[in-house]
mmCIF file of N, CA and C in Angstrom:
data_model
loop_
_atom_site.group_PDB
_atom_site.id
_atom_site.type_symbol
_atom_site.label_atom_id
_atom_site.label_comp_id
_atom_site.label_asym_id
_atom_site.label_seq_id
_atom_site.Cartn_x
_atom_site.Cartn_y
_atom_site.Cartn_z
ATOM 1 N N MET A 1 -76.706 3.680 -20.488
ATOM 2 C CA MET A 1 -76.445 4.257 -19.192
ATOM 3 C C MET A 1 -75.011 3.949 -18.788
ATOM 4 N N ALA A 2 -74.310 4.909 -18.274
ATOM 5 C CA ALA A 2 -72.921 4.745 -17.864
ATOM 6 C C ALA A 2 -72.839 3.901 -16.598
ATOM 7 N N LYS A 3 -71.752 3.146 -16.497
ATOM 8 C CA LYS A 3 -71.546 2.326 -15.303
ATOM 9 C C LYS A 3 -71.055 3.201 -14.159
ATOM 10 N N ILE A 4 -71.409 2.805 -12.962
ATOM 11 C CA ILE A 4 -70.986 3.507 -11.753
ATOM 12 C C ILE A 4 -69.579 3.047 -11.388
ATOM 13 N N ILE A 5 -68.767 3.965 -10.926
ATOM 14 C CA ILE A 5 -67.436 3.618 -10.429
ATOM 15 C C ILE A 5 -67.586 3.325 -8.948
ATOM 16 N N GLY A 6 -67.480 2.050 -8.604
ATOM 17 C CA GLY A 6 -67.620 1.637 -7.210
ATOM 18 C C GLY A 6 -66.295 1.791 -6.476
ATOM 19 N N ILE A 7 -66.306 2.517 -5.410
ATOM 20 C CA ILE A 7 -65.091 2.738 -4.638
ATOM 21 C C ILE A 7 -65.155 1.878 -3.387
ATOM 22 N N GLY A 8 -64.083 1.199 -3.089
ATOM 23 C CA GLY A 8 -64.008 0.433 -1.856
ATOM 24 C C GLY A 8 -64.456 -1.010 -1.979
ATOM 25 N N HIS A 9 -64.719 -1.478 -3.174
ATOM 26 C CA HIS A 9 -65.080 -2.893 -3.340
ATOM 27 C C HIS A 9 -63.843 -3.751 -3.145
ATOM 28 N N GLN A 10 -63.977 -4.791 -2.317
ATOM 29 C CA GLN A 10 -62.853 -5.676 -2.067
ATOM 30 C C GLN A 10 -63.149 -7.112 -2.487
ATOM 31 N N ASP A 11 -64.366 -7.396 -2.858
ATOM 32 C CA ASP A 11 -64.761 -8.739 -3.259
ATOM 33 C C ASP A 11 -65.042 -8.751 -4.757
ATOM 34 N N PHE A 12 -64.281 -9.567 -5.490
ATOM 35 C CA PHE A 12 -64.381 -9.619 -6.943
ATOM 36 C C PHE A 12 -65.783 -10.002 -7.408
ATOM 37 N N ALA A 13 -66.361 -11.035 -6.819
ATOM 38 C CA ALA A 13 -67.689 -11.501 -7.237
ATOM 39 C C ALA A 13 -68.749 -10.433 -6.981
ATOM 40 N N GLN A 14 -68.641 -9.769 -5.844
ATOM 41 C CA GLN A 14 -69.596 -8.712 -5.512
ATOM 42 C C GLN A 14 -69.501 -7.565 -6.512
ATOM 43 N N LEU A 15 -68.279 -7.194 -6.871
ATOM 44 C CA LEU A 15 -68.069 -6.106 -7.828
ATOM 45 C C LEU A 15 -68.639 -6.470 -9.194
ATOM 46 N N MET A 16 -68.377 -7.701 -9.648
ATOM 47 C CA MET A 16 -68.877 -8.127 -10.952
ATOM 48 C C MET A 16 -70.399 -8.201 -10.957
ATOM 49 N N ALA A 17 -70.986 -8.657 -9.863
ATOM 50 C CA ALA A 17 -72.445 -8.767 -9.773
ATOM 51 C C ALA A 17 -73.112 -7.400 -9.720
ATOM 52 N N SER A 18 -72.417 -6.414 -9.168
ATOM 53 C CA SER A 18 -73.005 -5.081 -9.026
ATOM 54 C C SER A 18 -73.080 -4.331 -10.350
ATOM 55 N N GLY A 19 -72.283 -4.762 -11.337
ATOM 56 C CA GLY A 19 -72.294 -4.098 -12.628
ATOM 57 C C GLY A 19 -71.518 -2.795 -12.645
ATOM 58 N N CYS A 20 -70.728 -2.569 -11.606
ATOM 59 C CA CYS A 20 -69.908 -1.355 -11.552
ATOM 60 C C CYS A 20 -68.788 -1.429 -12.586
ATOM 61 N N PHE A 21 -68.231 -0.298 -12.897
ATOM 62 C CA PHE A 21 -67.102 -0.203 -13.820
ATOM 63 C C PHE A 21 -65.930 -1.003 -13.261
ATOM 64 N N TYR A 22 -65.283 -1.798 -14.110
ATOM 65 C CA TYR A 22 -64.155 -2.626 -13.682
ATOM 66 C C TYR A 22 -63.083 -2.587 -14.760
ATOM 67 N N VAL A 23 -61.875 -2.215 -14.382
ATOM 68 C CA VAL A 23 -60.735 -2.268 -15.289
ATOM 69 C C VAL A 23 -60.233 -3.703 -15.260
ATOM 70 N N ASP A 24 -60.281 -4.374 -16.395
ATOM 71 C CA ASP A 24 -59.954 -5.794 -16.490
ATOM 72 C C ASP A 24 -58.477 -6.048 -16.170
ATOM 73 N N LYS A 25 -58.249 -6.681 -15.024
ATOM 74 C CA LYS A 25 -56.892 -7.031 -14.600
ATOM 75 C C LYS A 25 -56.686 -8.534 -14.592
ATOM 76 N N THR A 26 -57.540 -9.268 -15.306
ATOM 77 C CA THR A 26 -57.424 -10.723 -15.305
ATOM 78 C C THR A 26 -56.189 -11.209 -16.051
ATOM 79 N N GLY A 27 -55.564 -10.350 -16.839
ATOM 80 C CA GLY A 27 -54.294 -10.708 -17.471
ATOM 81 C C GLY A 27 -53.230 -11.014 -16.435
ATOM 82 N N PHE A 28 -53.399 -10.479 -15.234
ATOM 83 C CA PHE A 28 -52.472 -10.764 -14.138
ATOM 84 C C PHE A 28 -52.482 -12.244 -13.785
ATOM 85 N N ILE A 29 -53.637 -12.902 -13.899
ATOM 86 C CA ILE A 29 -53.736 -14.333 -13.594
ATOM 87 C C ILE A 29 -52.801 -15.113 -14.510
ATOM 88 N N ARG A 30 -52.896 -14.852 -15.810
ATOM 89 C CA ARG A 30 -52.043 -15.541 -16.773
ATOM 90 C C ARG A 30 -50.578 -15.236 -16.515
ATOM 91 N N GLU A 31 -50.257 -13.978 -16.346
ATOM 92 C CA GLU A 31 -48.867 -13.569 -16.126
ATOM 93 C C GLU A 31 -48.293 -14.228 -14.865
ATOM 94 N N TRP A 32 -49.058 -14.215 -13.787
ATOM 95 C CA TRP A 32 -48.611 -14.798 -12.519
ATOM 96 C C TRP A 32 -48.441 -16.313 -12.645
ATOM 97 N N TRP A 33 -49.404 -16.974 -13.290
ATOM 98 C CA TRP A 33 -49.375 -18.433 -13.433
ATOM 99 C C TRP A 33 -48.199 -18.882 -14.287
ATOM 100 N N GLU A 34 -47.931 -18.183 -15.370
ATOM 101 C CA GLU A 34 -46.879 -18.583 -16.300
ATOM 102 C C GLU A 34 -45.476 -18.246 -15.803
ATOM 103 N N ASN A 35 -45.341 -17.274 -14.904
ATOM 104 C CA ASN A 35 -44.023 -16.940 -14.363
ATOM 105 C C ASN A 35 -43.498 -18.003 -13.413
ATOM 106 N N GLN A 36 -44.364 -18.728 -12.758
ATOM 107 C CA GLN A 36 -44.006 -19.803 -11.828
ATOM 108 C C GLN A 36 -43.016 -19.335 -10.764
ATOM 109 N N ASP A 37 -43.203 -18.130 -10.265
ATOM 110 C CA ASP A 37 -42.343 -17.606 -9.212
ATOM 111 C C ASP A 37 -42.606 -18.342 -7.904
ATOM 112 N N ALA A 38 -41.552 -18.515 -7.117
ATOM 113 C CA ALA A 38 -41.696 -19.140 -5.802
ATOM 114 C C ALA A 38 -42.399 -18.189 -4.831
ATOM 115 N N VAL A 39 -42.133 -16.901 -4.972
ATOM 116 C CA VAL A 39 -42.715 -15.879 -4.101
ATOM 117 C C VAL A 39 -43.159 -14.710 -4.971
ATOM 118 N N THR A 40 -44.306 -14.148 -4.657
ATOM 119 C CA THR A 40 -44.792 -12.978 -5.379
ATOM 120 C C THR A 40 -45.020 -11.846 -4.387
ATOM 121 N N LEU A 41 -44.368 -10.733 -4.623
ATOM 122 C CA LEU A 41 -44.550 -9.550 -3.798
ATOM 123 C C LEU A 41 -45.343 -8.532 -4.605
ATOM 124 N N ILE A 42 -46.463 -8.108 -4.046
ATOM 125 C CA ILE A 42 -47.285 -7.108 -4.715
ATOM 126 C C ILE A 42 -47.216 -5.839 -3.863
ATOM 127 N N ALA A 43 -46.312 -4.974 -4.234
ATOM 128 C CA ALA A 43 -46.110 -3.723 -3.491
ATOM 129 C C ALA A 43 -46.724 -2.569 -4.292
ATOM 130 N N ARG A 44 -47.828 -2.085 -3.812
ATOM 131 C CA ARG A 44 -48.524 -0.981 -4.448
ATOM 132 C C ARG A 44 -49.029 -0.032 -3.362
ATOM 133 N N PRO A 45 -49.295 1.216 -3.719
ATOM 134 C CA PRO A 45 -49.817 2.169 -2.726
ATOM 135 C C PRO A 45 -51.207 1.783 -2.235
ATOM 136 N N ARG A 46 -51.645 2.436 -1.202
ATOM 137 C CA ARG A 46 -53.003 2.235 -0.686
ATOM 138 C C ARG A 46 -54.017 2.470 -1.793
ATOM 139 N N ARG A 47 -55.128 1.732 -1.700
ATOM 140 C CA ARG A 47 -56.267 1.905 -2.611
ATOM 141 C C ARG A 47 -55.909 1.621 -4.068
ATOM 142 N N PHE A 48 -54.967 0.724 -4.276
ATOM 143 C CA PHE A 48 -54.506 0.418 -5.627
ATOM 144 C C PHE A 48 -55.077 -0.903 -6.143
ATOM 145 N N GLY A 49 -55.911 -1.580 -5.364
ATOM 146 C CA GLY A 49 -56.586 -2.792 -5.821
ATOM 147 C C GLY A 49 -55.915 -4.096 -5.435
ATOM 148 N N LYS A 50 -55.034 -4.075 -4.434
ATOM 149 C CA LYS A 50 -54.339 -5.303 -4.025
ATOM 150 C C LYS A 50 -55.324 -6.348 -3.509
ATOM 151 N N THR A 51 -56.218 -5.946 -2.632
ATOM 152 C CA THR A 51 -57.180 -6.875 -2.052
ATOM 153 C C THR A 51 -58.149 -7.382 -3.115
ATOM 154 N N LEU A 52 -58.572 -6.516 -4.016
ATOM 155 C CA LEU A 52 -59.467 -6.927 -5.093
ATOM 156 C C LEU A 52 -58.773 -7.939 -6.012
ATOM 157 N N ASN A 53 -57.487 -7.728 -6.300
ATOM 158 C CA ASN A 53 -56.738 -8.688 -7.114
ATOM 159 C C ASN A 53 -56.614 -10.036 -6.413
ATOM 160 N N MET A 54 -56.391 -10.021 -5.115
ATOM 161 C CA MET A 54 -56.306 -11.277 -4.369
ATOM 162 C C MET A 54 -57.649 -11.997 -4.373
ATOM 163 N N SER A 55 -58.729 -11.250 -4.280
ATOM 164 C CA SER A 55 -60.063 -11.830 -4.343
ATOM 165 C C SER A 55 -60.304 -12.454 -5.721
ATOM 166 N N MET A 56 -59.832 -11.762 -6.775
ATOM 167 C CA MET A 56 -59.954 -12.276 -8.142
ATOM 168 C C MET A 56 -59.181 -13.596 -8.276
ATOM 169 N N LEU A 57 -57.953 -13.641 -7.754
ATOM 170 C CA LEU A 57 -57.147 -14.865 -7.800
ATOM 171 C C LEU A 57 -57.818 -16.000 -7.035
ATOM 172 N N GLU A 58 -58.379 -15.680 -5.883
ATOM 173 C CA GLU A 58 -59.070 -16.695 -5.092
ATOM 174 C C GLU A 58 -60.255 -17.260 -5.865
ATOM 175 N N ARG A 59 -61.051 -16.403 -6.494
ATOM 176 C CA ARG A 59 -62.203 -16.850 -7.285
ATOM 177 C C ARG A 59 -61.772 -17.744 -8.440
ATOM 178 N N PHE A 60 -60.608 -17.459 -8.994
ATOM 179 C CA PHE A 60 -60.149 -18.215 -10.151
ATOM 180 C C PHE A 60 -59.570 -19.574 -9.762
ATOM 181 N N PHE A 61 -58.760 -19.629 -8.699
ATOM 182 C CA PHE A 61 -58.019 -20.843 -8.377
ATOM 183 C C PHE A 61 -58.599 -21.697 -7.259
ATOM 184 N N SER A 62 -59.437 -21.155 -6.404
ATOM 185 C CA SER A 62 -59.937 -21.908 -5.252
ATOM 186 C C SER A 62 -60.932 -22.991 -5.673
ATOM 187 N N VAL A 63 -60.766 -24.190 -5.105
ATOM 188 C CA VAL A 63 -61.707 -25.273 -5.389
ATOM 189 C C VAL A 63 -63.091 -24.965 -4.816
ATOM 190 N N GLU A 64 -63.137 -24.052 -3.877
ATOM 191 C CA GLU A 64 -64.408 -23.632 -3.287
ATOM 192 C C GLU A 64 -65.349 -23.043 -4.341
ATOM 193 N N TYR A 65 -64.788 -22.436 -5.380
ATOM 194 C CA TYR A 65 -65.584 -21.781 -6.419
ATOM 195 C C TYR A 65 -65.561 -22.545 -7.743
ATOM 196 N N LYS A 66 -65.169 -23.803 -7.716
ATOM 197 C CA LYS A 66 -65.102 -24.608 -8.934
ATOM 198 C C LYS A 66 -66.475 -24.638 -9.611
ATOM 199 N N GLY A 67 -66.455 -24.467 -10.916
ATOM 200 C CA GLY A 67 -67.700 -24.493 -11.677
ATOM 201 C C GLY A 67 -68.390 -23.148 -11.762
ATOM 202 N N GLN A 68 -67.794 -22.109 -11.198
ATOM 203 C CA GLN A 68 -68.406 -20.783 -11.225
ATOM 204 C C GLN A 68 -67.632 -19.849 -12.161
ATOM 205 N N GLY A 69 -67.148 -20.401 -13.266
ATOM 206 C CA GLY A 69 -66.331 -19.644 -14.204
ATOM 207 C C GLY A 69 -67.058 -18.560 -14.973
ATOM 208 N N LYS A 70 -68.390 -18.598 -14.960
ATOM 209 C CA LYS A 70 -69.153 -17.592 -15.710
ATOM 210 C C LYS A 70 -68.813 -16.168 -15.290
ATOM 211 N N ILE A 71 -68.343 -16.003 -14.079
ATOM 212 C CA ILE A 71 -67.998 -14.665 -13.596
ATOM 213 C C ILE A 71 -66.867 -14.039 -14.416
ATOM 214 N N PHE A 72 -66.061 -14.890 -15.074
ATOM 215 C CA PHE A 72 -64.930 -14.406 -15.863
ATOM 216 C C PHE A 72 -65.257 -14.249 -17.351
ATOM 217 N N GLU A 73 -66.462 -14.623 -17.758
ATOM 218 C CA GLU A 73 -66.842 -14.478 -19.162
ATOM 219 C C GLU A 73 -66.812 -13.012 -19.567
ATOM 220 N N GLY A 74 -66.228 -12.754 -20.732
ATOM 221 C CA GLY A 74 -66.121 -11.393 -21.230
ATOM 222 C C GLY A 74 -64.856 -10.676 -20.800
ATOM 223 N N LEU A 75 -64.107 -11.268 -19.871
ATOM 224 C CA LEU A 75 -62.848 -10.677 -19.430
ATOM 225 C C LEU A 75 -61.695 -11.301 -20.219
ATOM 226 N N SER A 76 -60.539 -10.677 -20.208
ATOM 227 C CA SER A 76 -59.435 -11.110 -21.074
ATOM 228 C C SER A 76 -58.974 -12.545 -20.804
ATOM 229 N N ILE A 77 -59.038 -13.010 -19.575
ATOM 230 C CA ILE A 77 -58.583 -14.370 -19.252
ATOM 231 C C ILE A 77 -59.476 -15.408 -19.932
ATOM 232 N N TRP A 78 -60.714 -15.038 -20.210
ATOM 233 C CA TRP A 78 -61.671 -15.965 -20.814
ATOM 234 C C TRP A 78 -61.364 -16.222 -22.294
ATOM 235 N N ASN A 79 -60.546 -15.382 -22.916
ATOM 236 C CA ASN A 79 -60.197 -15.566 -24.324
ATOM 237 C C ASN A 79 -59.230 -16.709 -24.554
ATOM 238 N N ASN A 80 -58.650 -17.251 -23.506
ATOM 239 C CA ASN A 80 -57.683 -18.334 -23.611
ATOM 240 C C ASN A 80 -58.328 -19.640 -23.145
ATOM 241 N N LYS A 81 -58.444 -20.614 -24.039
ATOM 242 C CA LYS A 81 -59.118 -21.887 -23.737
ATOM 243 C C LYS A 81 -58.473 -22.623 -22.562
ATOM 244 N N THR A 82 -57.135 -22.527 -22.445
ATOM 245 C CA THR A 82 -56.428 -23.204 -21.354
ATOM 246 C C THR A 82 -56.951 -22.734 -20.007
ATOM 247 N N TYR A 83 -57.142 -21.431 -19.868
ATOM 248 C CA TYR A 83 -57.612 -20.883 -18.601
ATOM 249 C C TYR A 83 -59.105 -21.105 -18.406
ATOM 250 N N GLN A 84 -59.849 -21.216 -19.483
ATOM 251 C CA GLN A 84 -61.263 -21.560 -19.350
ATOM 252 C C GLN A 84 -61.405 -22.951 -18.734
ATOM 253 N N GLU A 85 -60.534 -23.868 -19.134
ATOM 254 C CA GLU A 85 -60.583 -25.232 -18.598
ATOM 255 C C GLU A 85 -60.184 -25.267 -17.118
ATOM 256 N N LEU A 86 -59.268 -24.389 -16.707
ATOM 257 C CA LEU A 86 -58.852 -24.346 -15.309
ATOM 258 C C LEU A 86 -59.995 -23.957 -14.383
ATOM 259 N N ILE A 87 -60.840 -23.071 -14.823
ATOM 260 C CA ILE A 87 -61.886 -22.532 -13.972
ATOM 261 C C ILE A 87 -63.163 -23.374 -14.008
ATOM 262 N N ARG A 88 -63.348 -24.161 -15.005
ATOM 263 C CA ARG A 88 -64.602 -24.943 -15.119
ATOM 264 C C ARG A 88 -64.670 -26.056 -14.171
#
């Protein structure tokens, strides 16, 4: 059965739990972390996934969600052991 394309999802965990189609943007976590920029500007048009990306970053780095790394299993960030240790 084909996955549904969910429009308007702003919460990463909710989107992953719903099983909707998701274009894996977790490579952004690695790219952002390794650049070590003092300031990051994310300028994109409306409905381009800015809020969803911020939700993804929050799920990955926030101590509030420590130990909930299973949500990232199967995504590109999970292929790197260093980042698996960060989320566990």
